[in-house]
Amino acid sequence: MKRNLQNLNLQPADRIVVPKSDLRWVQHHAIYLGKDANNTAWFAENNIGKGVQVIPANQFFLDVIEITRIEPFNGTLAQRKEAVRSALALKGKHYDLLHFNCEHYANLIQHKKQISDQAKNGLALGVIALFAAILSNSN
């Protein structure tokens, strides 16, 4: 998917959310970092098997089928700059599905809260499925 970033009107520390598959059940969260002196746009993301990494926009959009939403950063220019510094400072931190996935990372950068609704919902569904399996086996 070729994207014109100007049309997206992204600002540093904004979040972009894209589906991880055609099913669109799981969403991937990334933080826009801005453009460098060569006009290259950069994103920070937390990926399975890679952890937090900084990648150019053309690499980020390689497998993107659509954009689910953009969540603007709410804060002053100074807070926006600090959020970008925080995003970069976490480069290399390991991915953990339940404790530090892409949504945890994006929430930590934008809201200073390491939470993931997707992880909570997935865990809850897993517990429900386990109880359902236990109940069906006991009958």
mmCIF file with all atom_site columns, C-alpha atoms in Angstrom:
data_model
loop_
_atom_site.group_PDB
_atom_site.id
_atom_site.type_symbol
_atom_site.label_atom_id
_atom_site.label_alt_id
_atom_site.label_comp_id
_atom_site.label_asym_id
_atom_site.label_entity_id
_atom_site.label_seq_id
_atom_site.pdbx_PDB_ins_code
_atom_site.Cartn_x
_atom_site.Cartn_y
_atom_site.Cartn_z
_atom_site.occupancy
_atom_site.B_iso_or_equiv
_atom_site.pdbx_formal_charge
_atom_site.auth_seq_id
_atom_site.auth_comp_id
_atom_site.auth_asym_id
_atom_site.auth_atom_id
_atom_site.pdbx_PDB_model_num
ATOM 1   C CA . MET A 1 1   ? 0.000   0.000   0.000  1.00 0.00 ? 1   MET A CA 1
ATOM 2   C CA . LYS A 1 2   ? 1.598   3.235   -1.100 1.00 0.00 ? 2   LYS A CA 1
ATOM 3   C CA . ARG A 1 3   ? 0.782   6.013   1.334  1.00 0.00 ? 3   ARG A CA 1
ATOM 4   C CA . ASN A 1 4   ? 1.156   9.731   0.990  1.00 0.00 ? 4   ASN A CA 1
ATOM 5   C CA . LEU A 1 5   ? 2.011   10.779  4.528  1.00 0.00 ? 5   LEU A CA 1
ATOM 6   C CA . GLN A 1 6   ? 1.015   14.380  3.824  1.00 0.00 ? 6   GLN A CA 1
ATOM 7   C CA . ASN A 1 7   ? -2.566  13.195  3.315  1.00 0.00 ? 7   ASN A CA 1
ATOM 8   C CA . LEU A 1 8   ? -2.462  11.471  6.687  1.00 0.00 ? 8   LEU A CA 1
ATOM 9   C CA . ASN A 1 9   ? -1.430  14.717  8.430  1.00 0.00 ? 9   ASN A CA 1
ATOM 10  C CA . LEU A 1 10  ? 0.662   12.826  10.998 1.00 0.00 ? 10  LEU A CA 1
ATOM 11  C CA . GLN A 1 11  ? 2.624   14.692  13.622 1.00 0.00 ? 11  GLN A CA 1
ATOM 12  C CA . PRO A 1 12  ? 5.460   13.228  15.706 1.00 0.00 ? 12  PRO A CA 1
ATOM 13  C CA . ALA A 1 13  ? 4.131   11.010  18.546 1.00 0.00 ? 13  ALA A CA 1
ATOM 14  C CA . ASP A 1 14  ? 0.828   10.328  16.753 1.00 0.00 ? 14  ASP A CA 1
ATOM 15  C CA . ARG A 1 15  ? -0.268  6.690   16.728 1.00 0.00 ? 15  ARG A CA 1
ATOM 16  C CA . ILE A 1 16  ? -1.255  4.793   13.618 1.00 0.00 ? 16  ILE A CA 1
ATOM 17  C CA . VAL A 1 17  ? -3.303  1.613   13.973 1.00 0.00 ? 17  VAL A CA 1
ATOM 18  C CA . VAL A 1 18  ? -3.473  -0.944  11.166 1.00 0.00 ? 18  VAL A CA 1
ATOM 19  C CA . PRO A 1 19  ? -4.913  -4.480  10.913 1.00 0.00 ? 19  PRO A CA 1
ATOM 20  C CA . LYS A 1 20  ? -2.412  -7.322  11.325 1.00 0.00 ? 20  LYS A CA 1
ATOM 21  C CA . SER A 1 21  ? -4.323  -9.522  8.861  1.00 0.00 ? 21  SER A CA 1
ATOM 22  C CA . ASP A 1 22  ? -7.215  -9.533  6.421  1.00 0.00 ? 22  ASP A CA 1
ATOM 23  C CA . LEU A 1 23  ? -9.468  -10.707 9.276  1.00 0.00 ? 23  LEU A CA 1
ATOM 24  C CA . ARG A 1 24  ? -8.825  -7.381  11.090 1.00 0.00 ? 24  ARG A CA 1
ATOM 25  C CA . TRP A 1 25  ? -9.329  -8.957  14.542 1.00 0.00 ? 25  TRP A CA 1
ATOM 26  C CA . VAL A 1 26  ? -5.929  -7.929  15.843 1.00 0.00 ? 26  VAL A CA 1
ATOM 27  C CA . GLN A 1 27  ? -4.569  -4.433  15.332 1.00 0.00 ? 27  GLN A CA 1
ATOM 28  C CA . HIS A 1 28  ? -0.954  -3.264  15.134 1.00 0.00 ? 28  HIS A CA 1
ATOM 29  C CA . HIS A 1 29  ? -0.012  0.012   16.830 1.00 0.00 ? 29  HIS A CA 1
ATOM 30  C CA . ALA A 1 30  ? 2.963   2.170   15.846 1.00 0.00 ? 30  ALA A CA 1
ATOM 31  C CA . ILE A 1 31  ? 4.225   5.648   16.704 1.00 0.00 ? 31  ILE A CA 1
ATOM 32  C CA . TYR A 1 32  ? 5.091   8.175   14.013 1.00 0.00 ? 32  TYR A CA 1
ATOM 33  C CA . LEU A 1 33  ? 8.452   9.771   14.831 1.00 0.00 ? 33  LEU A CA 1
ATOM 34  C CA . GLY A 1 34  ? 8.620   12.416  12.106 1.00 0.00 ? 34  GLY A CA 1
ATOM 35  C CA . LYS A 1 35  ? 10.968  13.066  9.200  1.00 0.00 ? 35  LYS A CA 1
ATOM 36  C CA . ASP A 1 36  ? 14.752  13.315  9.220  1.00 0.00 ? 36  ASP A CA 1
ATOM 37  C CA . ALA A 1 37  ? 16.990  15.787  7.348  1.00 0.00 ? 37  ALA A CA 1
ATOM 38  C CA . ASN A 1 38  ? 16.672  13.653  4.194  1.00 0.00 ? 38  ASN A CA 1
ATOM 39  C CA . ASN A 1 39  ? 12.848  13.889  4.370  1.00 0.00 ? 39  ASN A CA 1
ATOM 40  C CA . THR A 1 40  ? 12.554  10.194  5.290  1.00 0.00 ? 40  THR A CA 1
ATOM 41  C CA . ALA A 1 41  ? 9.548   9.476   7.518  1.00 0.00 ? 41  ALA A CA 1
ATOM 42  C CA . TRP A 1 42  ? 10.116  7.090   10.443 1.00 0.00 ? 42  TRP A CA 1
ATOM 43  C CA . PHE A 1 43  ? 7.961   4.919   12.691 1.00 0.00 ? 43  PHE A CA 1
ATOM 44  C CA . ALA A 1 44  ? 8.673   3.122   15.950 1.00 0.00 ? 44  ALA A CA 1
ATOM 45  C CA . GLU A 1 45  ? 6.915   -0.163  16.537 1.00 0.00 ? 45  GLU A CA 1
ATOM 46  C CA . ASN A 1 46  ? 7.079   -3.207  18.784 1.00 0.00 ? 46  ASN A CA 1
ATOM 47  C CA . ASN A 1 47  ? 7.042   -6.388  16.712 1.00 0.00 ? 47  ASN A CA 1
ATOM 48  C CA . ILE A 1 48  ? 6.993   -10.092 17.563 1.00 0.00 ? 48  ILE A CA 1
ATOM 49  C CA . GLY A 1 49  ? 10.516  -11.506 17.258 1.00 0.00 ? 49  GLY A CA 1
ATOM 50  C CA . LYS A 1 50  ? 12.072  -8.067  16.763 1.00 0.00 ? 50  LYS A CA 1
ATOM 51  C CA . GLY A 1 51  ? 11.034  -5.984  19.747 1.00 0.00 ? 51  GLY A CA 1
ATOM 52  C CA . VAL A 1 52  ? 10.937  -2.206  19.556 1.00 0.00 ? 52  VAL A CA 1
ATOM 53  C CA . GLN A 1 53  ? 12.448  -1.046  16.307 1.00 0.00 ? 53  GLN A CA 1
ATOM 54  C CA . VAL A 1 54  ? 12.638  2.131   14.257 1.00 0.00 ? 54  VAL A CA 1
ATOM 55  C CA . ILE A 1 55  ? 11.774  1.690   10.599 1.00 0.00 ? 55  ILE A CA 1
ATOM 56  C CA . PRO A 1 56  ? 11.234  3.958   7.593  1.00 0.00 ? 56  PRO A CA 1
ATOM 57  C CA . ALA A 1 57  ? 7.647   4.599   6.497  1.00 0.00 ? 57  ALA A CA 1
ATOM 58  C CA . ASN A 1 58  ? 8.074   2.733   3.215  1.00 0.00 ? 58  ASN A CA 1
ATOM 59  C CA . GLN A 1 59  ? 8.969   -0.417  5.196  1.00 0.00 ? 59  GLN A CA 1
ATOM 60  C CA . PHE A 1 60  ? 6.111   0.110   7.664  1.00 0.00 ? 60  PHE A CA 1
ATOM 61  C CA . PHE A 1 61  ? 3.536   0.361   4.865  1.00 0.00 ? 61  PHE A CA 1
ATOM 62  C CA . LEU A 1 62  ? 4.793   -2.687  2.894  1.00 0.00 ? 62  LEU A CA 1
ATOM 63  C CA . ASP A 1 63  ? 2.115   -5.066  4.191  1.00 0.00 ? 63  ASP A CA 1
ATOM 64  C CA . VAL A 1 64  ? -0.482  -2.540  5.351  1.00 0.00 ? 64  VAL A CA 1
ATOM 65  C CA . ILE A 1 65  ? -3.867  -3.217  3.748  1.00 0.00 ? 65  ILE A CA 1
ATOM 66  C CA . GLU A 1 66  ? -5.663  -0.256  5.325  1.00 0.00 ? 66  GLU A CA 1
ATOM 67  C CA . ILE A 1 67  ? -5.437  2.201   8.186  1.00 0.00 ? 67  ILE A CA 1
ATOM 68  C CA . THR A 1 68  ? -7.907  1.511   10.976 1.00 0.00 ? 68  THR A CA 1
ATOM 69  C CA . ARG A 1 69  ? -7.372  4.830   12.721 1.00 0.00 ? 69  ARG A CA 1
ATOM 70  C CA . ILE A 1 70  ? -4.913  7.530   13.657 1.00 0.00 ? 70  ILE A CA 1
ATOM 71  C CA . GLU A 1 71  ? -4.761  8.645   17.273 1.00 0.00 ? 71  GLU A CA 1
ATOM 72  C CA . PRO A 1 72  ? -3.248  12.109  17.579 1.00 0.00 ? 72  PRO A CA 1
ATOM 73  C CA . PHE A 1 73  ? -0.919  12.763  20.489 1.00 0.00 ? 73  PHE A CA 1
ATOM 74  C CA . ASN A 1 74  ? -2.563  15.082  23.014 1.00 0.00 ? 74  ASN A CA 1
ATOM 75  C CA . GLY A 1 75  ? -0.042  17.402  24.575 1.00 0.00 ? 75  GLY A CA 1
ATOM 76  C CA . THR A 1 76  ? 2.180   20.387  24.088 1.00 0.00 ? 76  THR A CA 1
ATOM 77  C CA . LEU A 1 77  ? 5.030   20.565  21.593 1.00 0.00 ? 77  LEU A CA 1
ATOM 78  C CA . ALA A 1 78  ? 7.479   19.898  24.448 1.00 0.00 ? 78  ALA A CA 1
ATOM 79  C CA . GLN A 1 79  ? 5.472   16.838  25.556 1.00 0.00 ? 79  GLN A CA 1
ATOM 80  C CA . ARG A 1 80  ? 5.361   15.630  21.940 1.00 0.00 ? 80  ARG A CA 1
ATOM 81  C CA . LYS A 1 81  ? 9.164   15.882  21.703 1.00 0.00 ? 81  LYS A CA 1
ATOM 82  C CA . GLU A 1 82  ? 9.525   14.027  25.009 1.00 0.00 ? 82  GLU A CA 1
ATOM 83  C CA . ALA A 1 83  ? 7.201   11.280  23.751 1.00 0.00 ? 83  ALA A CA 1
ATOM 84  C CA . VAL A 1 84  ? 9.400   10.824  20.654 1.00 0.00 ? 84  VAL A CA 1
ATOM 85  C CA . ARG A 1 85  ? 12.496  10.666  22.880 1.00 0.00 ? 85  ARG A CA 1
ATOM 86  C CA . SER A 1 86  ? 10.762  8.016   25.018 1.00 0.00 ? 86  SER A CA 1
ATOM 87  C CA . ALA A 1 87  ? 9.816   6.033   21.905 1.00 0.00 ? 87  ALA A CA 1
ATOM 88  C CA . LEU A 1 88  ? 13.441  6.043   20.747 1.00 0.00 ? 88  LEU A CA 1
ATOM 89  C CA . ALA A 1 89  ? 14.800  5.226   24.217 1.00 0.00 ? 89  ALA A CA 1
ATOM 90  C CA . LEU A 1 90  ? 12.893  1.920   24.195 1.00 0.00 ? 90  LEU A CA 1
ATOM 91  C CA . LYS A 1 91  ? 14.515  0.754   20.952 1.00 0.00 ? 91  LYS A CA 1
ATOM 92  C CA . GLY A 1 92  ? 15.599  -2.874  21.388 1.00 0.00 ? 92  GLY A CA 1
ATOM 93  C CA . LYS A 1 93  ? 13.228  -3.674  24.255 1.00 0.00 ? 93  LYS A CA 1
ATOM 94  C CA . HIS A 1 94  ? 11.847  -7.196  23.810 1.00 0.00 ? 94  HIS A CA 1
ATOM 95  C CA . TYR A 1 95  ? 8.293   -7.942  22.713 1.00 0.00 ? 95  TYR A CA 1
ATOM 96  C CA . ASP A 1 96  ? 6.025   -9.791  25.143 1.00 0.00 ? 96  ASP A CA 1
ATOM 97  C CA . LEU A 1 97  ? 2.487   -10.632 23.995 1.00 0.00 ? 97  LEU A CA 1
ATOM 98  C CA . LEU A 1 98  ? 0.887   -10.283 27.430 1.00 0.00 ? 98  LEU A CA 1
ATOM 99  C CA . HIS A 1 99  ? 3.090   -7.634  29.068 1.00 0.00 ? 99  HIS A CA 1
ATOM 100 C CA . PHE A 1 100 ? 4.713   -5.505  26.335 1.00 0.00 ? 100 PHE A CA 1
ATOM 101 C CA . ASN A 1 101 ? 3.130   -5.818  22.905 1.00 0.00 ? 101 ASN A CA 1
ATOM 102 C CA . CYS A 1 102 ? 2.688   -3.089  20.286 1.00 0.00 ? 102 CYS A CA 1
ATOM 103 C CA . GLU A 1 103 ? -0.384  -1.652  22.042 1.00 0.00 ? 103 GLU A CA 1
ATOM 104 C CA . HIS A 1 104 ? 1.405   -1.577  25.428 1.00 0.00 ? 104 HIS A CA 1
ATOM 105 C CA . TYR A 1 105 ? 4.250   0.288   23.705 1.00 0.00 ? 105 TYR A CA 1
ATOM 106 C CA . ALA A 1 106 ? 2.027   2.851   21.978 1.00 0.00 ? 106 ALA A CA 1
ATOM 107 C CA . ASN A 1 107 ? 0.039   3.506   25.171 1.00 0.00 ? 107 ASN A CA 1
ATOM 108 C CA . LEU A 1 108 ? 3.230   3.920   27.154 1.00 0.00 ? 108 LEU A CA 1
ATOM 109 C CA . ILE A 1 109 ? 4.481   6.526   24.681 1.00 0.00 ? 109 ILE A CA 1
ATOM 110 C CA . GLN A 1 110 ? 1.210   8.415   24.293 1.00 0.00 ? 110 GLN A CA 1
ATOM 111 C CA . HIS A 1 111 ? -0.314  8.078   27.780 1.00 0.00 ? 111 HIS A CA 1
ATOM 112 C CA . LYS A 1 112 ? 2.529   6.865   30.023 1.00 0.00 ? 112 LYS A CA 1
ATOM 113 C CA . LYS A 1 113 ? 0.430   3.767   30.815 1.00 0.00 ? 113 LYS A CA 1
ATOM 114 C CA . GLN A 1 114 ? 1.622   0.331   29.751 1.00 0.00 ? 114 GLN A CA 1
ATOM 115 C CA . ILE A 1 115 ? -1.767  -1.261  28.984 1.00 0.00 ? 115 ILE A CA 1
ATOM 116 C CA . SER A 1 116 ? -3.247  -3.334  26.176 1.00 0.00 ? 116 SER A CA 1
ATOM 117 C CA . ASP A 1 117 ? -6.974  -3.883  25.774 1.00 0.00 ? 117 ASP A CA 1
ATOM 118 C CA . GLN A 1 118 ? -6.238  -6.495  23.102 1.00 0.00 ? 118 GLN A CA 1
ATOM 119 C CA . ALA A 1 119 ? -4.114  -8.519  25.540 1.00 0.00 ? 119 ALA A CA 1
ATOM 120 C CA . LYS A 1 120 ? -6.734  -8.211  28.304 1.00 0.00 ? 120 LYS A CA 1
ATOM 121 C CA . ASN A 1 121 ? -9.549  -9.237  25.946 1.00 0.00 ? 121 ASN A CA 1
ATOM 122 C CA . GLY A 1 122 ? -7.532  -12.128 24.531 1.00 0.00 ? 122 GLY A CA 1
ATOM 123 C CA . LEU A 1 123 ? -6.685  -13.386 28.006 1.00 0.00 ? 123 LEU A CA 1
ATOM 124 C CA . ALA A 1 124 ? -10.342 -13.132 29.081 1.00 0.00 ? 124 ALA A CA 1
ATOM 125 C CA . LEU A 1 125 ? -11.455 -15.081 26.010 1.00 0.00 ? 125 LEU A CA 1
ATOM 126 C CA . GLY A 1 126 ? -8.834  -17.718 26.759 1.00 0.00 ? 126 GLY A CA 1
ATOM 127 C CA . VAL A 1 127 ? -10.074 -18.117 30.339 1.00 0.00 ? 127 VAL A CA 1
ATOM 128 C CA . ILE A 1 128 ? -13.690 -18.373 29.143 1.00 0.00 ? 128 ILE A CA 1
ATOM 129 C CA . ALA A 1 129 ? -12.709 -21.007 26.568 1.00 0.00 ? 129 ALA A CA 1
ATOM 130 C CA . LEU A 1 130 ? -10.829 -22.960 29.249 1.00 0.00 ? 130 LEU A CA 1
ATOM 131 C CA . PHE A 1 131 ? -13.825 -22.939 31.605 1.00 0.00 ? 131 PHE A CA 1
ATOM 132 C CA . ALA A 1 132 ? -16.140 -23.941 28.750 1.00 0.00 ? 132 ALA A CA 1
ATOM 133 C CA . ALA A 1 133 ? -13.840 -26.857 27.901 1.00 0.00 ? 133 ALA A CA 1
ATOM 134 C CA . ILE A 1 134 ? -13.674 -27.941 31.544 1.00 0.00 ? 134 ILE A CA 1
ATOM 135 C CA . LEU A 1 135 ? -17.467 -27.778 31.900 1.00 0.00 ? 135 LEU A CA 1
ATOM 136 C CA . SER A 1 136 ? -18.086 -29.691 28.680 1.00 0.00 ? 136 SER A CA 1
ATOM 137 C CA . ASN A 1 137 ? -15.641 -32.426 29.767 1.00 0.00 ? 137 ASN A CA 1
ATOM 138 C CA . SER A 1 138 ? -17.268 -32.794 33.193 1.00 0.00 ? 138 SER A CA 1
ATOM 139 C CA . ASN A 1 139 ? -20.703 -33.575 31.701 1.00 0.00 ? 139 ASN A CA 1
#
